[in-house]
Short mmCIF file of C-alpha atoms in Angstrom, two decimals:
data_model
loop_
_atom_site.label_atom_id
_atom_site.label_comp_id
_atom_site.label_asym_id
_atom_site.label_seq_id
_atom_site.Cartn_x
_atom_site.Cartn_y
_atom_site.Cartn_z
CA UNK A 1145 92.05 72.74 -29.50
CA UNK A 1146 89.35 71.56 -31.79
CA UNK A 1147 88.54 72.97 -35.21
CA UNK A 1148 85.02 72.43 -36.56
CA UNK A 1149 85.34 71.45 -40.24
CA UNK A 1150 81.84 70.23 -41.05
CA UNK A 1151 79.85 72.71 -43.16
CA UNK A 1152 83.00 74.68 -44.08
CA UNK A 1153 83.01 75.74 -47.70
CA UNK A 1154 86.25 75.71 -49.69
CA UNK A 1155 88.52 78.62 -48.79
CA UNK A 1156 90.79 80.08 -46.12
CA UNK A 1157 89.97 80.33 -42.43
CA UNK A 1158 91.94 81.75 -39.51
CA UNK A 1159 91.92 80.41 -35.95
CA UNK A 1160 93.67 81.50 -32.78
CA UNK A 1161 93.98 79.52 -29.58
CA UNK A 1162 95.22 80.71 -26.20
CA UNK A 1163 95.33 77.89 -23.62
CA UNK A 1164 97.19 77.13 -20.43
CA UNK A 1165 100.04 74.71 -21.05
CA UNK A 1166 98.60 72.30 -18.48
CA UNK A 1167 95.38 72.02 -20.51
CA UNK A 1168 97.25 70.42 -23.40
CA UNK A 1169 99.43 68.15 -21.28
CA UNK A 1170 102.62 70.21 -21.01
CA UNK A 1171 104.48 70.66 -17.74
CA UNK A 1172 107.96 71.85 -16.72
CA UNK A 1173 109.82 73.61 -18.28
CA UNK A 1174 106.71 75.13 -19.93
CA UNK A 1175 104.67 77.71 -18.05
CA UNK A 1176 101.88 80.20 -18.69
CA UNK A 1177 99.83 80.01 -21.86
CA UNK A 1178 100.49 78.62 -25.29
CA UNK A 1179 99.36 80.86 -28.13
CA UNK A 1180 98.60 79.28 -31.52
CA UNK A 1181 97.70 81.01 -34.79
CA UNK A 1182 96.44 78.73 -37.54
CA UNK A 1183 95.44 79.24 -41.13
CA UNK A 1184 93.25 76.51 -42.58
CA UNK A 1185 92.90 76.08 -46.35
CA UNK A 1186 90.03 73.78 -47.24
CA UNK A 1187 89.45 72.27 -50.64
CA UNK A 1188 87.27 69.40 -51.78
CA UNK A 1189 89.86 66.65 -51.17
CA UNK A 1190 92.15 68.09 -48.48
CA UNK A 1191 92.72 70.52 -45.65
CA UNK A 1192 96.05 72.25 -45.20
CA UNK A 1193 96.71 73.64 -41.73
CA UNK A 1194 99.60 76.08 -41.30
CA UNK A 1195 100.23 76.95 -37.66
CA UNK A 1196 102.61 78.95 -35.53
CA UNK A 1197 102.91 78.49 -31.78
CA UNK A 1198 104.47 80.61 -29.05
CA UNK A 1199 105.12 79.28 -25.56
CA UNK A 1200 107.25 80.34 -22.59
CA UNK A 1201 109.79 78.04 -20.95
CA UNK A 1202 112.08 78.18 -17.95
CA UNK A 1203 115.51 76.64 -18.59
CA UNK A 1204 118.88 76.31 -16.89
CA UNK A 1205 121.78 77.31 -19.13
CA UNK A 1206 123.90 74.34 -20.20
CA UNK A 1207 127.10 76.39 -19.89
CA UNK A 1208 126.71 78.59 -16.81
CA UNK A 1209 123.81 76.88 -14.96
CA UNK A 1210 121.86 80.15 -14.60
CA UNK A 1211 118.08 79.91 -14.73
CA UNK A 1212 116.46 81.96 -17.51
CA UNK A 1213 113.15 82.35 -19.32
CA UNK A 1214 112.72 82.11 -23.08
CA UNK A 1215 109.89 82.26 -25.57
CA UNK A 1216 109.90 79.34 -28.00
CA UNK A 1217 108.25 79.50 -31.40
CA UNK A 1218 107.60 76.77 -33.91
CA UNK A 1219 105.88 76.76 -37.28
CA UNK A 1220 104.43 73.64 -38.82
CA UNK A 1221 102.15 72.39 -41.56
CA UNK A 1222 99.77 69.43 -41.46
CA UNK A 1223 97.91 68.13 -44.49
CA UNK A 1224 94.64 66.26 -43.92
CA UNK A 1225 93.50 64.18 -46.89
CA UNK A 1226 89.89 63.10 -47.15
CA UNK A 1227 89.86 59.40 -47.94
CA UNK A 1228 87.58 56.41 -47.47
CA UNK A 1229 90.68 54.23 -47.04
CA UNK A 1230 92.62 55.28 -43.99
CA UNK A 1231 96.36 54.73 -44.27
CA UNK A 1232 97.75 53.98 -40.81
CA UNK A 1233 101.28 55.08 -41.59
CA UNK A 1234 102.51 57.30 -38.80
CA UNK A 1235 103.47 60.50 -40.61
CA UNK A 1236 103.58 63.60 -38.48
CA UNK A 1237 102.62 66.01 -41.26
CA UNK A 1238 100.14 63.94 -43.30
CA UNK A 1239 96.90 62.53 -41.93
CA UNK A 1240 94.03 60.71 -43.55
CA UNK A 1241 90.52 61.47 -42.36
CA UNK A 1242 87.12 60.10 -43.42
CA UNK A 1243 84.85 62.31 -45.55
CA UNK A 1244 82.28 62.49 -42.75
CA UNK A 1245 84.73 63.93 -40.17
CA UNK A 1246 83.19 66.84 -38.23
CA UNK A 1247 86.17 68.14 -36.26
CA UNK A 1248 89.95 68.10 -36.18
CA UNK A 1249 91.60 67.94 -32.77
CA UNK A 1250 95.06 69.53 -33.01
CA UNK A 1251 95.88 69.41 -29.28
CA UNK A 1252 98.30 66.48 -29.60
CA UNK A 1253 100.00 68.09 -32.60
CA UNK A 1254 100.42 71.38 -30.72
CA UNK A 1255 101.92 69.56 -27.72
CA UNK A 1256 104.30 67.59 -29.97
CA UNK A 1257 105.49 70.67 -31.86
CA UNK A 1258 105.96 72.59 -28.61
CA UNK A 1259 108.22 69.78 -27.38
CA UNK A 1260 110.10 69.79 -30.70
CA UNK A 1261 110.79 73.52 -30.24
CA UNK A 1262 113.02 72.83 -27.21
CA UNK A 1263 116.60 73.47 -28.33
CA UNK A 1264 119.26 70.77 -28.02
CA UNK A 1265 121.64 73.25 -26.38
CA UNK A 1266 119.98 75.59 -23.91
CA UNK A 1267 121.96 78.82 -23.63
CA UNK A 1268 121.06 81.93 -21.65
CA UNK A 1269 122.67 83.95 -24.47
CA UNK A 1270 124.53 83.07 -27.65
CA UNK A 1271 127.93 84.17 -26.34
CA UNK A 1272 127.62 82.60 -22.87
CA UNK A 1273 131.13 82.07 -21.47
CA UNK A 1274 130.10 79.34 -19.03
CA UNK A 1275 131.85 78.40 -15.79
CA UNK A 1276 135.57 78.28 -15.06
CA UNK A 1277 136.64 74.63 -15.11
CA UNK A 1278 138.98 75.21 -12.15
CA UNK A 1279 137.18 77.48 -9.67
CA UNK A 1280 133.56 77.32 -10.94
CA UNK A 1281 133.02 81.10 -11.24
CA UNK A 1282 130.46 82.28 -13.75
CA UNK A 1283 132.65 83.88 -16.44
CA UNK A 1284 129.72 86.01 -17.66
CA UNK A 1285 129.70 87.87 -14.33
CA UNK A 1286 133.40 88.05 -13.44
CA UNK A 1287 136.84 86.96 -14.58
CA UNK A 1288 138.79 84.47 -12.54
CA UNK A 1289 142.51 84.37 -11.86
CA UNK A 1290 142.97 80.69 -12.62
CA UNK A 1291 145.92 79.67 -14.80
CA UNK A 1292 144.80 78.29 -18.12
CA UNK A 1293 148.30 77.48 -19.45
CA UNK A 1294 148.25 73.96 -18.06
CA UNK A 1295 147.58 71.28 -20.64
CA UNK A 1296 145.69 68.15 -19.82
CA UNK A 1297 148.32 65.37 -19.79
CA UNK A 1298 146.17 63.27 -22.12
CA UNK A 1299 146.78 65.83 -24.89
CA UNK A 1300 150.58 66.01 -24.50
CA UNK A 1301 151.32 63.33 -27.16
CA UNK A 1302 149.31 65.35 -29.70
CA UNK A 1303 151.15 68.54 -28.75
CA UNK A 1304 154.50 66.79 -29.23
CA UNK A 1305 153.34 65.52 -32.61
CA UNK A 1306 152.23 69.01 -33.64
CA UNK A 1307 155.59 70.47 -32.59
CA UNK A 1308 157.41 67.88 -34.71
CA UNK A 1309 155.38 68.76 -37.78
CA UNK A 1310 156.02 72.51 -37.39
#
Protein backbone atom coordinates (compact mmCIF):
# COMPACT_ATOMS: atom_id res chain seq x y z
CA UNK A 1 0.00 0.00 0.00
CA UNK A 2 2.02 2.82 -1.38
CA UNK A 3 1.00 6.46 -1.50
CA UNK A 4 2.67 8.69 -4.10
CA UNK A 5 3.54 12.00 -2.40
CA UNK A 6 5.83 13.63 -4.94
CA UNK A 7 4.16 16.47 -6.84
CA UNK A 8 1.29 16.67 -4.33
CA UNK A 9 0.33 20.23 -3.54
CA UNK A 10 -0.67 21.21 -0.01
CA UNK A 11 -4.16 20.03 0.88
CA UNK A 12 -6.32 17.00 1.68
CA UNK A 13 -6.34 13.74 -0.26
CA UNK A 14 -8.36 10.56 0.20
CA UNK A 15 -7.13 7.03 -0.50
CA UNK A 16 -8.77 3.63 -0.22
CA UNK A 17 -7.04 0.28 -0.30
CA UNK A 18 -8.61 -3.16 -0.57
CA UNK A 19 -6.01 -5.96 -0.40
CA UNK A 20 -5.93 -9.61 0.54
CA UNK A 21 -4.56 -10.09 4.04
CA UNK A 22 -1.85 -12.41 2.69
CA UNK A 23 -0.51 -9.59 0.49
CA UNK A 24 0.43 -7.54 3.54
CA UNK A 25 1.85 -10.43 5.56
CA UNK A 26 -1.14 -11.36 7.73
CA UNK A 27 -2.21 -14.95 8.28
CA UNK A 28 -4.47 -16.79 10.74
CA UNK A 29 -6.72 -15.64 12.36
CA UNK A 30 -7.13 -13.01 9.59
CA UNK A 31 -8.93 -13.93 6.39
CA UNK A 32 -10.38 -12.26 3.30
CA UNK A 33 -9.49 -8.69 2.48
CA UNK A 34 -8.35 -5.76 4.54
CA UNK A 35 -10.06 -2.48 3.71
CA UNK A 36 -8.28 0.79 4.53
CA UNK A 37 -9.58 4.35 4.18
CA UNK A 38 -6.98 7.08 4.58
CA UNK A 39 -7.09 10.84 4.62
CA UNK A 40 -3.78 12.54 3.91
CA UNK A 41 -3.21 16.18 4.87
CA UNK A 42 -0.10 17.59 3.26
CA UNK A 43 1.57 20.82 4.22
CA UNK A 44 5.00 22.21 3.48
CA UNK A 45 6.76 20.59 6.47
CA UNK A 46 4.62 17.54 7.28
CA UNK A 47 2.10 14.95 6.19
CA UNK A 48 -0.62 13.76 8.54
CA UNK A 49 -2.19 10.43 7.65
CA UNK A 50 -5.45 9.46 9.38
CA UNK A 51 -6.52 5.92 8.58
CA UNK A 52 -9.21 3.43 9.47
CA UNK A 53 -8.92 -0.27 8.74
CA UNK A 54 -11.47 -3.09 8.67
CA UNK A 55 -10.47 -6.74 8.60
CA UNK A 56 -12.20 -10.06 9.30
CA UNK A 57 -10.87 -12.59 11.79
CA UNK A 58 -11.78 -16.09 12.90
CA UNK A 59 -11.44 -16.62 16.67
CA UNK A 60 -12.23 -19.23 19.29
CA UNK A 61 -14.09 -17.81 22.28
CA UNK A 62 -11.95 -17.71 25.43
CA UNK A 63 -14.93 -18.69 27.60
CA UNK A 64 -16.93 -21.27 25.63
CA UNK A 65 -14.39 -22.40 22.98
CA UNK A 66 -16.86 -21.83 20.11
CA UNK A 67 -15.41 -20.66 16.81
CA UNK A 68 -16.79 -17.33 15.57
CA UNK A 69 -16.06 -14.62 13.01
CA UNK A 70 -15.65 -10.95 13.84
CA UNK A 71 -14.83 -7.76 12.00
CA UNK A 72 -12.04 -5.77 13.64
CA UNK A 73 -11.61 -2.04 13.14
CA UNK A 74 -8.79 0.23 14.14
CA UNK A 75 -8.18 3.93 13.62
CA UNK A 76 -4.74 5.47 13.73
CA UNK A 77 -2.78 8.59 12.89
CA UNK A 78 0.79 8.84 11.62
CA UNK A 79 2.66 12.11 11.26
CA UNK A 80 5.48 12.29 8.69
CA UNK A 81 7.86 15.21 9.21
CA UNK A 82 10.05 16.37 6.36
CA UNK A 83 13.57 16.71 7.70
CA UNK A 84 17.13 16.59 6.41
CA UNK A 85 18.18 15.06 9.74
CA UNK A 86 16.52 11.72 10.25
CA UNK A 87 15.83 10.86 13.87
CA UNK A 88 16.05 7.09 14.30
CA UNK A 89 13.88 6.96 17.40
CA UNK A 90 11.34 4.19 16.98
CA UNK A 91 8.03 6.00 17.42
CA UNK A 92 5.03 4.28 15.92
CA UNK A 93 3.09 7.46 15.16
CA UNK A 94 5.89 9.88 14.18
CA UNK A 95 8.25 9.34 11.27
CA UNK A 96 10.92 11.50 9.73
CA UNK A 97 11.32 11.45 5.96
CA UNK A 98 13.74 13.27 3.64
CA UNK A 99 12.41 16.18 1.56
CA UNK A 100 13.04 14.26 -1.67
CA UNK A 101 10.85 11.27 -0.68
CA UNK A 102 8.57 10.18 -3.54
CA UNK A 103 6.35 7.61 -1.84
CA UNK A 104 5.16 6.45 1.55
CA UNK A 105 4.73 2.72 2.05
CA UNK A 106 2.11 2.14 4.76
CA UNK A 107 1.91 -1.66 4.40
CA UNK A 108 3.90 -2.37 7.58
CA UNK A 109 1.87 0.18 9.54
CA UNK A 110 -1.41 -1.36 8.34
CA UNK A 111 -0.21 -4.84 9.34
CA UNK A 112 0.91 -3.60 12.77
CA UNK A 113 -2.36 -1.79 13.48
CA UNK A 114 -4.38 -4.81 12.33
CA UNK A 115 -2.46 -6.93 14.85
CA UNK A 116 -3.04 -4.31 17.55
CA UNK A 117 -6.80 -4.53 16.90
CA UNK A 118 -6.91 -8.12 18.20
CA UNK A 119 -8.65 -7.99 21.58
CA UNK A 120 -6.97 -9.34 24.71
CA UNK A 121 -10.11 -11.30 25.60
CA UNK A 122 -11.81 -12.93 22.63
CA UNK A 123 -15.52 -13.40 23.36
CA UNK A 124 -18.19 -14.69 20.99
CA UNK A 125 -20.59 -12.24 22.68
CA UNK A 126 -20.31 -9.84 25.60
CA UNK A 127 -22.48 -11.92 27.93
CA UNK A 128 -20.93 -15.32 27.08
CA UNK A 129 -21.59 -17.70 29.98
CA UNK A 130 -18.71 -20.04 29.15
CA UNK A 131 -18.42 -23.72 30.02
CA UNK A 132 -19.52 -25.49 33.20
CA UNK A 133 -16.42 -26.15 35.29
CA UNK A 134 -17.76 -29.57 36.33
CA UNK A 135 -19.36 -31.16 33.25
CA UNK A 136 -18.02 -28.95 30.43
CA UNK A 137 -21.42 -28.09 28.87
CA UNK A 138 -21.68 -24.85 26.97
CA UNK A 139 -23.86 -22.73 29.27
CA UNK A 140 -24.91 -20.50 26.35
CA UNK A 141 -26.70 -23.47 24.75
CA UNK A 142 -28.08 -25.34 27.76
CA UNK A 143 -28.16 -25.35 31.55
CA UNK A 144 -26.46 -28.12 33.45
CA UNK A 145 -27.58 -29.84 36.63
CA UNK A 146 -24.23 -29.65 38.40
CA UNK A 147 -24.20 -28.52 42.03
CA UNK A 148 -22.49 -25.19 42.46
CA UNK A 149 -22.84 -25.01 46.26
CA UNK A 150 -19.52 -26.71 46.87
CA UNK A 151 -16.73 -24.35 47.87
CA UNK A 152 -13.16 -24.94 46.87
CA UNK A 153 -11.38 -26.03 50.07
CA UNK A 154 -8.67 -23.42 49.49
CA UNK A 155 -11.26 -20.68 50.10
CA UNK A 156 -12.66 -22.10 53.35
CA UNK A 157 -10.33 -20.08 55.65
CA UNK A 158 -11.56 -16.87 54.00
CA UNK A 159 -15.19 -17.94 54.39
CA UNK A 160 -14.61 -18.62 58.10
CA UNK A 161 -12.99 -15.21 58.46
CA UNK A 162 -15.92 -13.53 56.71
CA UNK A 163 -18.40 -15.33 58.98
CA UNK A 164 -16.51 -14.11 62.05
CA UNK A 165 -16.64 -10.52 60.89
CA UNK A 166 -20.40 -10.65 60.20
